[in-house]
The first five atom37 places (N, CA, C, CB, O) and aatype in JSON, in Angstrom:
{
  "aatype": [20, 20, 20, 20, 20, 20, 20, 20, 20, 20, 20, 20, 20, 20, 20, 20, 20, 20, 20, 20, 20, 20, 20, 20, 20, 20, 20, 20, 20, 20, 20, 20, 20, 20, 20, 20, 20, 20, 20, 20, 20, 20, 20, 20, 20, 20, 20, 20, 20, 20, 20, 20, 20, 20, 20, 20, 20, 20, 20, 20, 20, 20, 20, 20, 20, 20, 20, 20, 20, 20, 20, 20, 20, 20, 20, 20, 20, 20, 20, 20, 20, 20, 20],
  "atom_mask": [
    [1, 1, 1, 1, 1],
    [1, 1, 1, 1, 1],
    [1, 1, 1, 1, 1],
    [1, 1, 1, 1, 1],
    [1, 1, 1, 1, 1],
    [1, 1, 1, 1, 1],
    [1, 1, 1, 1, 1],
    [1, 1, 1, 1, 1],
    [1, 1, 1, 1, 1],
    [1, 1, 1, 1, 1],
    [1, 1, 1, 1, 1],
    [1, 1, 1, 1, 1],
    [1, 1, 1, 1, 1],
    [1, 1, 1, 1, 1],
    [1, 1, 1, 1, 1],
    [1, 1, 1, 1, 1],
    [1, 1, 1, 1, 1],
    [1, 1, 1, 1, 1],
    [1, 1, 1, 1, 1],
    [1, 1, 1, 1, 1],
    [1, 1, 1, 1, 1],
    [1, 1, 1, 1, 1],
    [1, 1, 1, 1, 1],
    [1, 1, 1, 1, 1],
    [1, 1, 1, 1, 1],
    [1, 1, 1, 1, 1],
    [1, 1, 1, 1, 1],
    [1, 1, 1, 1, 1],
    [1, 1, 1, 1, 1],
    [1, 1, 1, 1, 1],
    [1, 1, 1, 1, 1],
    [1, 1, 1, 1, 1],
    [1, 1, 1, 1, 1],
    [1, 1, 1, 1, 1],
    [1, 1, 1, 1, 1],
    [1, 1, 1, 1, 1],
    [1, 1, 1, 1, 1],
    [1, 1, 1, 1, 1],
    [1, 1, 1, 1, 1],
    [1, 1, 1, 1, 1],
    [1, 1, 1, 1, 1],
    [1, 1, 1, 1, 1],
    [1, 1, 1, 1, 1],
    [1, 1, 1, 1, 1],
    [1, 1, 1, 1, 1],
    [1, 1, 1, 1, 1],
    [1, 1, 1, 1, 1],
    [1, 1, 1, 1, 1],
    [1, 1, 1, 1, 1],
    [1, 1, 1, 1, 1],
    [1, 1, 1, 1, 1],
    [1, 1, 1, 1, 1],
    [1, 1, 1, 1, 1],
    [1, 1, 1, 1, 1],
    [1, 1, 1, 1, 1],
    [1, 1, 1, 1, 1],
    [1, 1, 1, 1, 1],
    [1, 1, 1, 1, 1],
    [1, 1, 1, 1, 1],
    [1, 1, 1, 1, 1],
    [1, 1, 1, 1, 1],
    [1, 1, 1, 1, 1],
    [1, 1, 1, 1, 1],
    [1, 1, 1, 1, 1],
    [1, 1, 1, 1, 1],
    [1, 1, 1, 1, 1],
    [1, 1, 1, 1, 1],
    [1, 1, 1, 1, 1],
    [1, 1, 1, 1, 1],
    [1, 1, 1, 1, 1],
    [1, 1, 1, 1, 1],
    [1, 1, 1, 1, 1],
    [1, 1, 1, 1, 1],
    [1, 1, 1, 1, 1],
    [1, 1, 1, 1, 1],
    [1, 1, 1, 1, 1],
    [1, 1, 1, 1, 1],
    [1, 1, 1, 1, 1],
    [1, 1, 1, 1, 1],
    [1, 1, 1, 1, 1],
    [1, 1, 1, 1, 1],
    [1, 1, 1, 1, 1],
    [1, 1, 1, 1, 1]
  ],
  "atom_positions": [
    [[34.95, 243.02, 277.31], [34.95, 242.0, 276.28], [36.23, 242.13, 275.44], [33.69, 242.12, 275.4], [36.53, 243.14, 274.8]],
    [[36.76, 241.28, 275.5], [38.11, 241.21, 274.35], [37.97, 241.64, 272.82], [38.6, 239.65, 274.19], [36.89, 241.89, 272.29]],
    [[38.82, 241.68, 272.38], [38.55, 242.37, 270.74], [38.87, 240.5, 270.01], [40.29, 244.19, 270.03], [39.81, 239.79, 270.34]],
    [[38.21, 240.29, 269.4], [38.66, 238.97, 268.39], [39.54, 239.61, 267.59], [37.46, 238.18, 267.4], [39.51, 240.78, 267.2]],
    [[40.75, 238.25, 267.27], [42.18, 238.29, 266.22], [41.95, 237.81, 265.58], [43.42, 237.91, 266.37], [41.59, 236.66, 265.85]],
    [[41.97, 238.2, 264.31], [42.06, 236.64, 263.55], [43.45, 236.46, 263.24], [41.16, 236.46, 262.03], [44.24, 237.38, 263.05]],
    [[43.83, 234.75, 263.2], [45.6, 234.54, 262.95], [45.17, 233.82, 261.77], [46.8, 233.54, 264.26], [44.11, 233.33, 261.39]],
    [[46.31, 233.89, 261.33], [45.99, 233.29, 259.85], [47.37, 231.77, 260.38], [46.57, 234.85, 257.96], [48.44, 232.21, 260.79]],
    [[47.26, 230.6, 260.33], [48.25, 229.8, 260.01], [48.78, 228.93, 258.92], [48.17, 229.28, 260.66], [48.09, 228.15, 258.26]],
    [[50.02, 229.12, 258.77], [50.45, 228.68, 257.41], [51.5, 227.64, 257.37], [50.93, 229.81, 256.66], [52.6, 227.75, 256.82]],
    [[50.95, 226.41, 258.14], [51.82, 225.13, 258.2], [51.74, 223.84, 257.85], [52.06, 224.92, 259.15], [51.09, 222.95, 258.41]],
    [[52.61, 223.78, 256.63], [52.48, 221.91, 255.85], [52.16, 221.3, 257.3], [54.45, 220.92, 254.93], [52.78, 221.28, 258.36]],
    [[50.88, 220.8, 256.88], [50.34, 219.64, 257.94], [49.78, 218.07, 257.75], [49.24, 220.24, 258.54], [48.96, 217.42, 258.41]],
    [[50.87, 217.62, 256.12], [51.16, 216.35, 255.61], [51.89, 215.08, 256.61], [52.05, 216.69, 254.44], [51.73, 213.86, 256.65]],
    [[52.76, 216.05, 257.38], [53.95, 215.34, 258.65], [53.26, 215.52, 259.84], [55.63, 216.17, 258.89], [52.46, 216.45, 259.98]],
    [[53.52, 214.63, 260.77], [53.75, 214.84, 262.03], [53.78, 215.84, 263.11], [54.46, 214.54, 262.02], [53.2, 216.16, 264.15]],
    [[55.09, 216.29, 262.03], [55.72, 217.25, 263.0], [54.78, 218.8, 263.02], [57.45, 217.51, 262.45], [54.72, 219.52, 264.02]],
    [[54.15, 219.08, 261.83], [53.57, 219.97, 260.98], [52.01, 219.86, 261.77], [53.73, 219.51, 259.23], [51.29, 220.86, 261.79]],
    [[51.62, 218.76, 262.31], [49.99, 218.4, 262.59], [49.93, 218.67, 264.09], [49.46, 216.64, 262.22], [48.86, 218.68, 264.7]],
    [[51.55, 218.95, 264.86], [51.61, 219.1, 265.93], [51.75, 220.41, 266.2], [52.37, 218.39, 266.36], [51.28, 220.85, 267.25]],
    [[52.34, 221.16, 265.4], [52.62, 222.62, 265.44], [50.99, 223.09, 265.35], [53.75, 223.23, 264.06], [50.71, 224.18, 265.85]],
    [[50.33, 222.61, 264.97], [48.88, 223.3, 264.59], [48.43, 222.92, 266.01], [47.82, 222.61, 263.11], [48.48, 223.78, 266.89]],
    [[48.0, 221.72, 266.28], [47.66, 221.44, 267.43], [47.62, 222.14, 268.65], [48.15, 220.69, 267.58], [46.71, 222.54, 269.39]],
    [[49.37, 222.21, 268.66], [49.81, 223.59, 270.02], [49.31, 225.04, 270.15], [51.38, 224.01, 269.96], [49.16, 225.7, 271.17]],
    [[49.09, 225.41, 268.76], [48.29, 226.92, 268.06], [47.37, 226.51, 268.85], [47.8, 227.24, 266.23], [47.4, 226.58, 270.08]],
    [[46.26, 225.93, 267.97], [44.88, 225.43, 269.06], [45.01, 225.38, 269.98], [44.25, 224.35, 269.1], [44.47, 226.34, 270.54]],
    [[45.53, 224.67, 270.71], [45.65, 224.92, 271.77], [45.49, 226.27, 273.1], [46.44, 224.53, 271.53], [44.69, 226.77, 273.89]],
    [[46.63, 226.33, 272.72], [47.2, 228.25, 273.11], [45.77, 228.97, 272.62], [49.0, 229.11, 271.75], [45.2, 229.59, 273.53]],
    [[44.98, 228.99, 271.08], [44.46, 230.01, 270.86], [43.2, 229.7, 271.77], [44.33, 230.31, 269.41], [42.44, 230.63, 272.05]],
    [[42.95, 228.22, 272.33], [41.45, 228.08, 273.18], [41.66, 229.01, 274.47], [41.07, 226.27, 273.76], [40.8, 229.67, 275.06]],
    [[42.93, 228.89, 274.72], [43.16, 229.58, 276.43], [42.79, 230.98, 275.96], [45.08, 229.53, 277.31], [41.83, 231.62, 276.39]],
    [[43.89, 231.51, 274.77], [43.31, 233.04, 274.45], [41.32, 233.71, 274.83], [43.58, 233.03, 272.52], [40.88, 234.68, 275.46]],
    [[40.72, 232.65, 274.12], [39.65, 232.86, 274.28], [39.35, 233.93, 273.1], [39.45, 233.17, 275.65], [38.2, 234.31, 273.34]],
    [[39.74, 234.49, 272.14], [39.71, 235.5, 271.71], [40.3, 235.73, 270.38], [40.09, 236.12, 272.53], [40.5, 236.85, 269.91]],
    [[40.65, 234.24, 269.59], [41.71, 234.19, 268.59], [40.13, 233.37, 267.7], [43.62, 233.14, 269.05], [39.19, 232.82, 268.27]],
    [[40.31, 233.55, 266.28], [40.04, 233.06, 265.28], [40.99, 232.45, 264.45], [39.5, 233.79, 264.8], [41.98, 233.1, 264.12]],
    [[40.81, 231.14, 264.02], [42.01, 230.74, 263.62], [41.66, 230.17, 262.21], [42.68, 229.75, 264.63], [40.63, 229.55, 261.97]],
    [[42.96, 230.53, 261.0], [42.31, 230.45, 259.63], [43.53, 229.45, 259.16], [42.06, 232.1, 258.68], [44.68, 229.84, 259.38]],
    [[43.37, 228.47, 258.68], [44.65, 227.79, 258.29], [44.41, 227.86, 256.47], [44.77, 225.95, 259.1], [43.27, 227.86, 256.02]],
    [[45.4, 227.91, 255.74], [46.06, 227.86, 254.64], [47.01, 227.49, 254.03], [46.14, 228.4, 254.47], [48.06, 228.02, 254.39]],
    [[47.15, 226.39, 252.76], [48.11, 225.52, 252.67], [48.78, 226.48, 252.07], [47.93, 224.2, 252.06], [48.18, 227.31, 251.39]],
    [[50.58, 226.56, 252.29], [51.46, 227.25, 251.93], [51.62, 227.46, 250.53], [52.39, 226.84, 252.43], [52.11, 228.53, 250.16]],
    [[51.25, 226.55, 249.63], [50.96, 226.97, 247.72], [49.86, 227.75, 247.84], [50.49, 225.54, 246.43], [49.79, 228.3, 246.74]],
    [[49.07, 228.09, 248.43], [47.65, 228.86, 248.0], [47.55, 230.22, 249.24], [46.01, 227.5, 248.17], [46.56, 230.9, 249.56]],
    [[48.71, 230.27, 249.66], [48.79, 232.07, 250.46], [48.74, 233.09, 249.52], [50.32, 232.52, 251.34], [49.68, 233.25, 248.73]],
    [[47.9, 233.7, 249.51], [47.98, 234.98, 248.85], [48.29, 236.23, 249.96], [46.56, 235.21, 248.05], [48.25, 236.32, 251.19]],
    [[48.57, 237.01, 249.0], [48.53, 238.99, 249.85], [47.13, 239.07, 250.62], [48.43, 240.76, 248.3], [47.1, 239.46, 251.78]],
    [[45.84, 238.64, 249.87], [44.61, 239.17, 249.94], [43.85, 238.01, 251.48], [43.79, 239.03, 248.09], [42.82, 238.14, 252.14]],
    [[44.64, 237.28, 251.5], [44.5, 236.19, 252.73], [45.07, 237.1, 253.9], [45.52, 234.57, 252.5], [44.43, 237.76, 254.72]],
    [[46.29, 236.98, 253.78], [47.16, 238.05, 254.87], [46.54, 239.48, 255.23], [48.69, 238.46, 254.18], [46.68, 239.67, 256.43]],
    [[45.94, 240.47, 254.65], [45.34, 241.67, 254.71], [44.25, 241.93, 255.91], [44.76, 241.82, 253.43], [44.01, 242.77, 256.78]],
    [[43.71, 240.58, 255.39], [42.46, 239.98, 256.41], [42.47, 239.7, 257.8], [42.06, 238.76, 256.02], [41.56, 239.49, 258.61]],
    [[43.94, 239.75, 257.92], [44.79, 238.84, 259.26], [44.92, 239.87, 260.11], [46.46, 238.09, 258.97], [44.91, 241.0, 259.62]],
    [[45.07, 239.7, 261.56], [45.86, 240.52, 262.44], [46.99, 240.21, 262.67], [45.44, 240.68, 263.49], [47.75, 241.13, 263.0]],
    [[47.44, 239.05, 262.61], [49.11, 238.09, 262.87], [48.88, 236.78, 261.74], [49.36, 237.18, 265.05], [47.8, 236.28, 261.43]],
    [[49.97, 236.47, 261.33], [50.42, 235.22, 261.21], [51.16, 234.05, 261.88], [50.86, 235.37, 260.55], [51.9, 234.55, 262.74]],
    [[51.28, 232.74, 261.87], [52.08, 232.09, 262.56], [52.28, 230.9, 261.34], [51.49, 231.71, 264.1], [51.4, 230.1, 261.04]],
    [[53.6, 230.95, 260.72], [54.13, 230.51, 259.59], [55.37, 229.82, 259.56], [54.21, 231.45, 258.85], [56.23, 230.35, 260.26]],
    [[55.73, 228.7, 258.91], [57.26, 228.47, 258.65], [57.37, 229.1, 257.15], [57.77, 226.68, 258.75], [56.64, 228.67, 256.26]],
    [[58.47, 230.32, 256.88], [58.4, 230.45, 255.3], [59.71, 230.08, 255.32], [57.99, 231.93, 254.49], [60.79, 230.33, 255.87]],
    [[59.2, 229.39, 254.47], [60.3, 228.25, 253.79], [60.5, 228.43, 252.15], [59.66, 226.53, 254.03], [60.75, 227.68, 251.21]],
    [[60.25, 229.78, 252.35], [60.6, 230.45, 250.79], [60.7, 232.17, 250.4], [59.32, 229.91, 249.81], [59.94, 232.99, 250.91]],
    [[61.47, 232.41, 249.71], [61.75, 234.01, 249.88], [59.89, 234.7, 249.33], [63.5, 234.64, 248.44], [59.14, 235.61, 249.69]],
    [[59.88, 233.49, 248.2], [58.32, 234.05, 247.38], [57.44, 234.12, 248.98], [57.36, 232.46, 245.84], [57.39, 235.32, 249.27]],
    [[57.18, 233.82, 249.39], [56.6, 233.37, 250.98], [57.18, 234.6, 251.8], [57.31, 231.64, 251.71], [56.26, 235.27, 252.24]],
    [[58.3, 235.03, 252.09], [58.43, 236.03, 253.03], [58.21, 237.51, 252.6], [59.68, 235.89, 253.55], [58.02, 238.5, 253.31]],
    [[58.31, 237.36, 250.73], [58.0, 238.6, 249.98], [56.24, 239.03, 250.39], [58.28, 238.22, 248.14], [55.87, 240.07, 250.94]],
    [[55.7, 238.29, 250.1], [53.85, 237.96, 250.57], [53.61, 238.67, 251.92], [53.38, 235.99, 250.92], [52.87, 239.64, 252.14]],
    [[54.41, 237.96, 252.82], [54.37, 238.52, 254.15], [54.78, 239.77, 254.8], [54.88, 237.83, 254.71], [54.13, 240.3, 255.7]],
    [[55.74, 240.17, 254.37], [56.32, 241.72, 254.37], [55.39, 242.71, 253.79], [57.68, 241.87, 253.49], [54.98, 243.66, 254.46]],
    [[55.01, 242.47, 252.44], [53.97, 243.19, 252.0], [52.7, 243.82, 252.82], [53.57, 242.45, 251.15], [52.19, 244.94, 252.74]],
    [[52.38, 242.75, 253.6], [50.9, 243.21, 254.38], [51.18, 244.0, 255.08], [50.08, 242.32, 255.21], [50.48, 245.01, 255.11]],
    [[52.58, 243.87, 256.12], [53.0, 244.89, 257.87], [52.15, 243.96, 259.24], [51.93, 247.19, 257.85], [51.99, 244.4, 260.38]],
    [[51.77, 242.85, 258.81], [50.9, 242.51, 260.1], [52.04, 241.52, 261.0], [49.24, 241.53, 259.61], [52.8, 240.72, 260.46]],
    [[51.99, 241.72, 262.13], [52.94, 240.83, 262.72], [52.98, 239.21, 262.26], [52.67, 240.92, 264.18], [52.01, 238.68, 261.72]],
    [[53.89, 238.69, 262.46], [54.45, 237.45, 261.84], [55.54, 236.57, 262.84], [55.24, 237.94, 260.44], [56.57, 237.02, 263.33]],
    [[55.01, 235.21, 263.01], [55.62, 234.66, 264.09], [56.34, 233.13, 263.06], [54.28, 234.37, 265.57], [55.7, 232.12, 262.75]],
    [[57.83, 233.42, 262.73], [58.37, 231.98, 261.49], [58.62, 231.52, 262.38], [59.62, 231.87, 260.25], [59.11, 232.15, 263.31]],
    [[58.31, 230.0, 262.43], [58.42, 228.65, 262.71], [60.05, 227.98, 262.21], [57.11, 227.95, 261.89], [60.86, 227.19, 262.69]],
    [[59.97, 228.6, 261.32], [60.91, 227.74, 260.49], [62.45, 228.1, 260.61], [60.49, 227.87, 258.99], [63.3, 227.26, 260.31]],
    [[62.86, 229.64, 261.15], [63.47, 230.08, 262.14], [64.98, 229.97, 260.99], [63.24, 229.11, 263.75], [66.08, 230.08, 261.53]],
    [[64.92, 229.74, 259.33], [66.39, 229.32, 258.84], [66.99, 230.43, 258.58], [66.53, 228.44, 257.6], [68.19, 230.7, 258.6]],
    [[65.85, 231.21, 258.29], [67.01, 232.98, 257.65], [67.45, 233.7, 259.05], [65.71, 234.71, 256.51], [68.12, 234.74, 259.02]]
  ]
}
């Protein structure tokens, strides 16, 4: 039996482009078979959200945002790819 993940995702999903990135997650995480998936709008991430997590999959699109994420140590997959 597989171990369940939980991923935490953290992507503005106001756009398009943003509703598709989630989509593809879902996606991918149905084949996993084995992923829990927690979405969270990028103003309301806390430390205490992330802790909870085994991975993230995020665009941080802000240093306050990558400070949050460093803090925990849990792997982290940016989307947003600018730094």
């Amino acid at each position: 039996m597989a171990i369940q993940r939980k991923v935490i995702i953290v992507v503005e999903k106001s756009r398009s482009y943003g509703r598709s990135i989630c989509e593809g997650i879902v996606s991918f995480a149905a084949r996993q078979g084995n992923w829990t998936l927690s979405s969270v709008r990028p103003e309301k991430l806390s430390v205490r959200d992330l802790e909870s997590a085994d991975g993230a999959i995020v665009r941080i699109e802000t240093e306050t945002m990558a400070r949050k994420l460093r803090k925990t140590g849990i792997p982290v997959i940016d989307l947003y790819c600018e730094r």
